[in-house]
Coordinates of C-alpha atoms and ligand atoms in Angstrom, one line a residue:
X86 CA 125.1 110.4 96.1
X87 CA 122.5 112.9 95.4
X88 CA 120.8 115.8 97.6
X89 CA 117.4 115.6 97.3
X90 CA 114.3 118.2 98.4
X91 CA 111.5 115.8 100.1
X92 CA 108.1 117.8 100.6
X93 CA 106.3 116.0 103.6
X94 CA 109.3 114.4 104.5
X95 CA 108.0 114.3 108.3
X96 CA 104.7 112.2 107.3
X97 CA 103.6 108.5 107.0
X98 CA 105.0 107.7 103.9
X99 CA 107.8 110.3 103.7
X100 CA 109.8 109.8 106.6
X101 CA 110.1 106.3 105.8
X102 CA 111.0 107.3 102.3
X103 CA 113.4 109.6 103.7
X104 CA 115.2 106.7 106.2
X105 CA 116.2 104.6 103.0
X106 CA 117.1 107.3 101.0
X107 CA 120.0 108.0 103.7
X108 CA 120.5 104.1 103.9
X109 CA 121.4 104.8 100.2
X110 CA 124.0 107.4 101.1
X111 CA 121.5 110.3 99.8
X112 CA 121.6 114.0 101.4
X113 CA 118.3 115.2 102.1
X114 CA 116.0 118.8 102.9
X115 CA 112.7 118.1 104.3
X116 CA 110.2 120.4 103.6
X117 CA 107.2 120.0 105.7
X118 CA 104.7 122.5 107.2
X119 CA 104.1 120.0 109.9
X120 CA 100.6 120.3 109.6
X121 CA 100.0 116.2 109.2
X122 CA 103.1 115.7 111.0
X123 CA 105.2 115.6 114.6
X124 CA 108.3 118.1 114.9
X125 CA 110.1 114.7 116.6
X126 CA 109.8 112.7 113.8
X127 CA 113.5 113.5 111.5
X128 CA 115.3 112.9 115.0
X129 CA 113.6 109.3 115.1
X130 CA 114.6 109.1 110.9
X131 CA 118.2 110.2 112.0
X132 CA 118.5 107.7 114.9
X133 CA 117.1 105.0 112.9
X134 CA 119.7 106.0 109.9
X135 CA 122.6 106.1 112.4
X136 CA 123.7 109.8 111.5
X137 CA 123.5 113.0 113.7
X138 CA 120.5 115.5 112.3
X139 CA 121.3 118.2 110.2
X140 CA 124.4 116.2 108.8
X141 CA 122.5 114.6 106.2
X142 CA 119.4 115.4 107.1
X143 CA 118.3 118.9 106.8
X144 CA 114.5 120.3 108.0
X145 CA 113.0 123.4 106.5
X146 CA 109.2 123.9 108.6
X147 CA 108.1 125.6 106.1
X148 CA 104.9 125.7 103.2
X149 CA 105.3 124.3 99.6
X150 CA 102.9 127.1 98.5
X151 CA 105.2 129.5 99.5
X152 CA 108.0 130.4 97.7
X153 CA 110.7 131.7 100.4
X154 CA 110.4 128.0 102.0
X155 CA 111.2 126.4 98.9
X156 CA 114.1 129.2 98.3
X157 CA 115.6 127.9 101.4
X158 CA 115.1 124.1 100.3
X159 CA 116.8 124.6 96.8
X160 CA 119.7 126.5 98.6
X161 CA 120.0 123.9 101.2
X162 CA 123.5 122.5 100.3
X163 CA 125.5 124.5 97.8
X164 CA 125.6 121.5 94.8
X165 CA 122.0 122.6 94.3
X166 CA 119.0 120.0 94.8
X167 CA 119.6 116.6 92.5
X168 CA 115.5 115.5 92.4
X169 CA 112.4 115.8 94.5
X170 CA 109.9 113.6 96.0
X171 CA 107.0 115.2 96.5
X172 CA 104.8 113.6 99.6
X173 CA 103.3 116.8 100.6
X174 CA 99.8 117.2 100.2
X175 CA 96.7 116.2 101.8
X176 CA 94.9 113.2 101.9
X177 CA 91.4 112.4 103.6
X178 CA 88.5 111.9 101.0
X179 CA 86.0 112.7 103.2
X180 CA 87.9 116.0 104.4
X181 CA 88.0 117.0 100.8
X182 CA 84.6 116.3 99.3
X183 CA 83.7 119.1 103.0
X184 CA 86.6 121.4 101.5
X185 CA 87.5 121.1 98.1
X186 CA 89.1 124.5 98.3
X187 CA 91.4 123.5 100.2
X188 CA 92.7 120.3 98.8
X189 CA 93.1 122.0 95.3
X190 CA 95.4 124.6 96.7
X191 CA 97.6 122.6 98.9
X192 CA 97.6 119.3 96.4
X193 CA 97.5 121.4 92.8
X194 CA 98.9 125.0 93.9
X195 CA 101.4 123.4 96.2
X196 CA 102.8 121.2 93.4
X197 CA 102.2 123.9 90.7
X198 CA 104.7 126.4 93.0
X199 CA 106.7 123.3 93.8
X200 CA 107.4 123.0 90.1
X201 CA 108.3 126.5 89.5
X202 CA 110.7 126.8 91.5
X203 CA 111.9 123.4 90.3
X204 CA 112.4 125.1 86.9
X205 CA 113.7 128.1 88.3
X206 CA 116.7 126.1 90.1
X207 CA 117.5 123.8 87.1
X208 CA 116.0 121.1 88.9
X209 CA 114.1 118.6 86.6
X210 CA 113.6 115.4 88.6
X211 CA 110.3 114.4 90.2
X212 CA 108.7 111.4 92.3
X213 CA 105.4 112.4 92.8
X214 CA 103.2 110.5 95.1
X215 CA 99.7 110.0 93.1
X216 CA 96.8 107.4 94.0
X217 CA 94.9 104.5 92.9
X218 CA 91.8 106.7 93.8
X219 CA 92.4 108.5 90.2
X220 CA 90.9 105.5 88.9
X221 CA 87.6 106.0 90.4
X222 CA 85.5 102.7 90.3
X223 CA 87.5 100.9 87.3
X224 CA 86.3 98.5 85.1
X225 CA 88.9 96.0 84.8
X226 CA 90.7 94.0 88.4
X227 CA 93.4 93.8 88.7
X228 CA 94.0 97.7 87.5
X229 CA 96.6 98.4 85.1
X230 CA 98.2 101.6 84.5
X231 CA 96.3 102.0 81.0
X232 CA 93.0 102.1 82.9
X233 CA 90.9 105.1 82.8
X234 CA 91.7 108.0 84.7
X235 CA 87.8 109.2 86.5
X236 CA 87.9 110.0 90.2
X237 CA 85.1 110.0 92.0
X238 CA 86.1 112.2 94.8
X239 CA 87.9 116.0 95.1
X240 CA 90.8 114.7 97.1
X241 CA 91.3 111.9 93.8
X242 CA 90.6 114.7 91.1
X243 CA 93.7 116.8 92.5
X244 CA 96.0 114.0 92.3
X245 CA 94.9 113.5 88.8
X246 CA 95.5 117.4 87.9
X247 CA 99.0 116.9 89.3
X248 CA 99.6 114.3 87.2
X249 CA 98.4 116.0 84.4
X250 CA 100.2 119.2 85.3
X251 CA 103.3 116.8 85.4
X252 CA 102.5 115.6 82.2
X253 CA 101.9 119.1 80.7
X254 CA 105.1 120.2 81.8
X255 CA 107.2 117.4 80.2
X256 CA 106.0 118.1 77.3
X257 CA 106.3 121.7 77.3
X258 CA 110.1 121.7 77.5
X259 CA 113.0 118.8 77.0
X260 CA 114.7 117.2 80.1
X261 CA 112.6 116.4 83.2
X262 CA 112.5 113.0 84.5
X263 CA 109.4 112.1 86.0
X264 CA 107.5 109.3 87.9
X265 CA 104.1 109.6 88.8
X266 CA 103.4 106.7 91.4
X267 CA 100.0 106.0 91.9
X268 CA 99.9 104.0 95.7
X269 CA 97.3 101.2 96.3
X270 CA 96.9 101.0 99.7
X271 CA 100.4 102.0 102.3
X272 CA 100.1 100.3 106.0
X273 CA 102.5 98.9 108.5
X274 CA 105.1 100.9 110.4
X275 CA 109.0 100.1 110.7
X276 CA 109.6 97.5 112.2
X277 CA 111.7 99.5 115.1
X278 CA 108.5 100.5 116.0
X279 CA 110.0 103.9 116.2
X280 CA 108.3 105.0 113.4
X281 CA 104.5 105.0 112.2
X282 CA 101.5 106.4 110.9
X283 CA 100.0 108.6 113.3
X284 CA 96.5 110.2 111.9
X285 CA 94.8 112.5 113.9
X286 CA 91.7 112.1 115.7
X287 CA 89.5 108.9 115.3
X288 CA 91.2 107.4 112.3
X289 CA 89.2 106.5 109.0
X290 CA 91.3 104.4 107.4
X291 CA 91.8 100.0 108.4
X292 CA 95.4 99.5 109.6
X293 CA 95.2 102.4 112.7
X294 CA 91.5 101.9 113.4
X295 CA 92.3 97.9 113.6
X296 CA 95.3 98.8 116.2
X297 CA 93.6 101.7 118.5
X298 CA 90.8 98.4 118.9
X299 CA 93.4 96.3 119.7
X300 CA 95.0 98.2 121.9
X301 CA 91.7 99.7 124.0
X302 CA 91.9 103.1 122.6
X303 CA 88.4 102.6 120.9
X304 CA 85.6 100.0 121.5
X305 CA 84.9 98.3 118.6
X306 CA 86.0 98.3 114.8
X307 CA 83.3 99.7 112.6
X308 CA 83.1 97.9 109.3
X309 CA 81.9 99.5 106.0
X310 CA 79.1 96.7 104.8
X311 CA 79.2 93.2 104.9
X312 CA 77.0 92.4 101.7
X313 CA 79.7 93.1 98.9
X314 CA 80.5 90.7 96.2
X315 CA 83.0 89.5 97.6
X316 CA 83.7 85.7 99.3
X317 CA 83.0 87.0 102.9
X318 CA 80.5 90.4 102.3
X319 CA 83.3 92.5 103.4
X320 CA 85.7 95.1 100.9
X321 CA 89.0 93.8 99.2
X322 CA 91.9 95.8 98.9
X323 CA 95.5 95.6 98.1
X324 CA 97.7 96.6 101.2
X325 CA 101.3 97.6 100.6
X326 CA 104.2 98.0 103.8
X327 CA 105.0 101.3 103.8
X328 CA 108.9 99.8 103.4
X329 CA 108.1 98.3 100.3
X330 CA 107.0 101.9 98.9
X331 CA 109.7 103.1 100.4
X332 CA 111.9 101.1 98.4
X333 CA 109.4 101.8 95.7
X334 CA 110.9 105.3 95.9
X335 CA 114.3 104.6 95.3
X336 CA 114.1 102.3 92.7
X337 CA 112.2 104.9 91.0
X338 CA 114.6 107.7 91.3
X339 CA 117.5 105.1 90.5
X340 CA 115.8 104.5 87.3
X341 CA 115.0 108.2 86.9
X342 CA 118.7 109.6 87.9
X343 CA 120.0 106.6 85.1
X344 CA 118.1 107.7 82.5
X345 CA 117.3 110.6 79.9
X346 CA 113.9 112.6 79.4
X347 CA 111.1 110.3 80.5
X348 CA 107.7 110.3 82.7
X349 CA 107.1 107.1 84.0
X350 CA 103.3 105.9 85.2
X351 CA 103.3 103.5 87.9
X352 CA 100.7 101.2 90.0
X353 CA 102.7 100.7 93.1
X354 CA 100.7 97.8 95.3
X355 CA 101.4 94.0 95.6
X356 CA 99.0 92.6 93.6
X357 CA 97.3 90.7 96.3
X358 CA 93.7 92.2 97.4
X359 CA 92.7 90.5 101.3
X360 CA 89.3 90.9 102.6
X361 CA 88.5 93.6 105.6
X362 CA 88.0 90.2 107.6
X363 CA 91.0 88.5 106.8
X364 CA 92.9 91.5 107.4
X365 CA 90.8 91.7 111.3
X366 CA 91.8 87.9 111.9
X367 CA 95.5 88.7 110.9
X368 CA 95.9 91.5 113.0
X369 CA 94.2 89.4 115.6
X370 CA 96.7 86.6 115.4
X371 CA 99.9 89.2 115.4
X372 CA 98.2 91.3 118.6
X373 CA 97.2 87.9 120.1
X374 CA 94.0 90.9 120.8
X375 CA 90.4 90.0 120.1
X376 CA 89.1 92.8 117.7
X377 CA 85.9 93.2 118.7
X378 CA 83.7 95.0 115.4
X379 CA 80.4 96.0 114.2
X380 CA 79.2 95.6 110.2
X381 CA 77.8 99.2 109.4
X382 CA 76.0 100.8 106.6
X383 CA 78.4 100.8 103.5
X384 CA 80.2 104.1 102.6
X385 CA 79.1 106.7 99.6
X386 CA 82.0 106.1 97.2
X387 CA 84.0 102.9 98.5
X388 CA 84.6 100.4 95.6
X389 CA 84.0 96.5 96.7
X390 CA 87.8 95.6 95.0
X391 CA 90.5 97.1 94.5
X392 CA 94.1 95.8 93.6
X393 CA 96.8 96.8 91.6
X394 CA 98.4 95.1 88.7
X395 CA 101.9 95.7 89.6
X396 CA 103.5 94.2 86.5
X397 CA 105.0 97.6 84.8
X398 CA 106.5 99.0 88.0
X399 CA 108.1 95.2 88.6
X400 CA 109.2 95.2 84.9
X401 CA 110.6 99.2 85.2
X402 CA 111.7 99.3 88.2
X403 CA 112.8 95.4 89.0
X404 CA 110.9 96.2 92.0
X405 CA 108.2 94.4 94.2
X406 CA 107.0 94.2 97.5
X407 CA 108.7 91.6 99.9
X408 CA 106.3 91.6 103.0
X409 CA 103.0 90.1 103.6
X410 CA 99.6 90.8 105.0
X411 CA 101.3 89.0 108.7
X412 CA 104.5 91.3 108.5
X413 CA 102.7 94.3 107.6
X414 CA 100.1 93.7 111.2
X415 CA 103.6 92.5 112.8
X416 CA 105.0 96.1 112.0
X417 CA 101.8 98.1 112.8
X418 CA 100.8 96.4 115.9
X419 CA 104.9 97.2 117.5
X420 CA 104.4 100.9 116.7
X421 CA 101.3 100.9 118.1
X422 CA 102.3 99.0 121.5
X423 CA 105.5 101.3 121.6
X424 CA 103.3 104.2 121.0
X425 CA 100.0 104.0 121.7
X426 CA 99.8 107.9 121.8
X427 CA 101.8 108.2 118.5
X428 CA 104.1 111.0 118.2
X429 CA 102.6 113.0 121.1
X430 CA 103.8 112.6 124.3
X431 CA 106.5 110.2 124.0
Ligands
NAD111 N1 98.6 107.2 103.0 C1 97.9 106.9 102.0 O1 96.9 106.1 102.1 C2 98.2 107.4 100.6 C3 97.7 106.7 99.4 C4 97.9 107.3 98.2 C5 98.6 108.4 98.0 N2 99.1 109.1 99.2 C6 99.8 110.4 99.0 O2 101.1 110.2 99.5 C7 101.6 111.4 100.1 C8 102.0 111.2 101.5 O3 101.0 110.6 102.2 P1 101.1 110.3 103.8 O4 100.2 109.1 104.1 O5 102.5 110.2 104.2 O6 100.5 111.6 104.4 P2 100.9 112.4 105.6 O7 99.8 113.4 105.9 O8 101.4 111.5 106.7 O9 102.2 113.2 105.1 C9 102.1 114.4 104.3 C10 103.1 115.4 104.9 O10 103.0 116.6 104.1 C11 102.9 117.7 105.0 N3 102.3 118.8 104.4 C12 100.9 118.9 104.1 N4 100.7 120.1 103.5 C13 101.9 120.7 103.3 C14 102.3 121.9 102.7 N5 101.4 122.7 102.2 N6 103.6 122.2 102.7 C15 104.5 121.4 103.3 N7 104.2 120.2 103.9 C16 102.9 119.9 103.9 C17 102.3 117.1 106.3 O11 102.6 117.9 107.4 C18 102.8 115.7 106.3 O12 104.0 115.7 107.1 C19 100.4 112.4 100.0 O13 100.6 113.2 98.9 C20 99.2 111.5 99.8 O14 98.1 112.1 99.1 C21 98.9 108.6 100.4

């Protein structure tokens, strides 16, 4: 058992992180600004868990640029903080190409203060949650990890900072353990339904636009182009259940907490790219919804294919995903009939 500090443990991918790192037995801060986030979602990771909040859950609302915050995360249970996994940040491509600024001081000074204080506290563990957008428009599919690192975007060039800042500091001093895991494409909910993804606003990306259709929160599902090389016109990518990268997480630390001085690199995806219109007719079939949608322009920057080659992290981390495309629109649809709203007002 190990306590561990998780920045953004109240978002998507964090507080389903979070729910099998206390399946595991783990003892867990949160540190989230709530700023992506609902206040109600650690009681809904606690329920789920089976333990009372604040027993092995703790939750700081606080900022990971700001040091006091992280003070109180360190100091959180008095055998000190075992490893982080670092969720926070922000994530919207289109958010950050309007306001680089910004992105660049919550993704790279966030981590950058995160990482002091790390070192301060004796704490030299680290998941860090990178992107498959640090590899830009690559030239080989599927991607391995040995492809170039060239973003296209500002949101993608502060992941590959972190990274780099990551790497920097291994090699600046002996003894930190480090994975950078670079995430193809996380969807799906648990399948409670109790917990989800929940963006803001009209959402951008597939898997929550697809469900608000589906469930008569919006019209019509816009589609990006439908004259890509690809078999039907419309973009391929490689969706991963957000359990599976959960799990992803754990077998990462496991390997990390087992071993000595190391920083690991790894694609975390399935390996399988489907179509936007394969992924409309699953959702279809799960919903037993028609999903009514319009092919649009295509957008500045999106690549036609992308998938992971998920060999390494396999290999290193005798890990891979379990659920498929119809599991992952099984999951996603529950939240979203159990919550149509999301978070708010339930
Ligand atoms: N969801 C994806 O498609 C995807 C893909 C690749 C990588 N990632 C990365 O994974 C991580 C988690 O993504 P997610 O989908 O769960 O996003 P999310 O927005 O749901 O979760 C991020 C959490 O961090 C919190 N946060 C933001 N800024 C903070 C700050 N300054 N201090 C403390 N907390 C802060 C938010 O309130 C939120 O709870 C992010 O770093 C993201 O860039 C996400």
């Amino acid at each position: 058992m190990a306590q561990l500090l998780i920045t953004g443990g109240a978002g998507f991918i964090g507080s389903h992180a979070c729910l099998v790192l206390l399946e595991a037995g783990h003892r867990l801060v949160v540190l989230d600004n709530f700023s992506n986030s609902s206040e109600s979602v650690p009681a809904r990771v606690a329920e789920l868990s089976g333990i009372s909040k604040g027993q092995r859950l703790r939750i700081i609302h606080g900022d990971i640029r700001n040091r006091e915050d992280l003070d109180l995360a360190f100091n959180a249970y008095t055998d000190g903080i075992t490893a982080v996994l670092h969720f926070a940040g922000l994530k919207a491509v289109a958010e950050s190409i309007k306001d680089p600024l910004l992105y660049w001081d919550v993704n790279v000074n966030g981590s950058r203060s995160l990482l002091q204080a790390m070192r301060s506290y004796g704490c030299r563990t680290i998941v860090f949650s990178s992107s498959a957008t640090v590899y830009g428009h690559p030239d080989q599919m599927p991607i391995p990890e040995s492809a170039k690192v060239k973003p296209i975007n500002p949101y993608g060039k502060t992941k590959a900072a972190v990274e780099q800042l990551l790497n920097d500091v291994a090699e600046s001093e002996p003894g930190w353990r480090i994975a950078r895991l670079r995430y193809f494409n996380p969807v799906g909910a648990h399948p409670s339904g109790l917990i989800g993804e929940d963006p803001k606003g009209v959402p951008t990306n597939l898997f929550p636009f697809i469900s608000q259709v589906a469930i008569g929160k919006l019209e019509k599902l816009k589609i990006w182009g439908g004259d890509w090389p690809t078999p039907d016109g419309s973009c391929i990518r490689d969706y991963i259940h957000v359990m599976d990268l959960a799990e992803g997480h754990k077998a990462a630390l496991d390997v990390l907490l087992m071993g000595n001085s190391q920083i690991l690199t790894l694609n975390l995806g399935s390996g399988l790219g489907y179509s936007v219109l394969e992924v409309v007719a699953a959702f279809s079939r799960a919903s037993t919804k028609s999903i009514p949608y319009i092919i649009s322009e295509r957008r500045v920057g999106d690549a036609a294919c992308t998938v992971a080659d998920p060999a390494l992290a396999s290999k290193i981390l005798n890990w891979q995903t379990k659920r498929n495309l119809e599991q992952i629109c099984k999951d996603c649809w529950k939240w979203q009939e159990k919550y149509p709203h999301g978070y708010v007002q339930n």
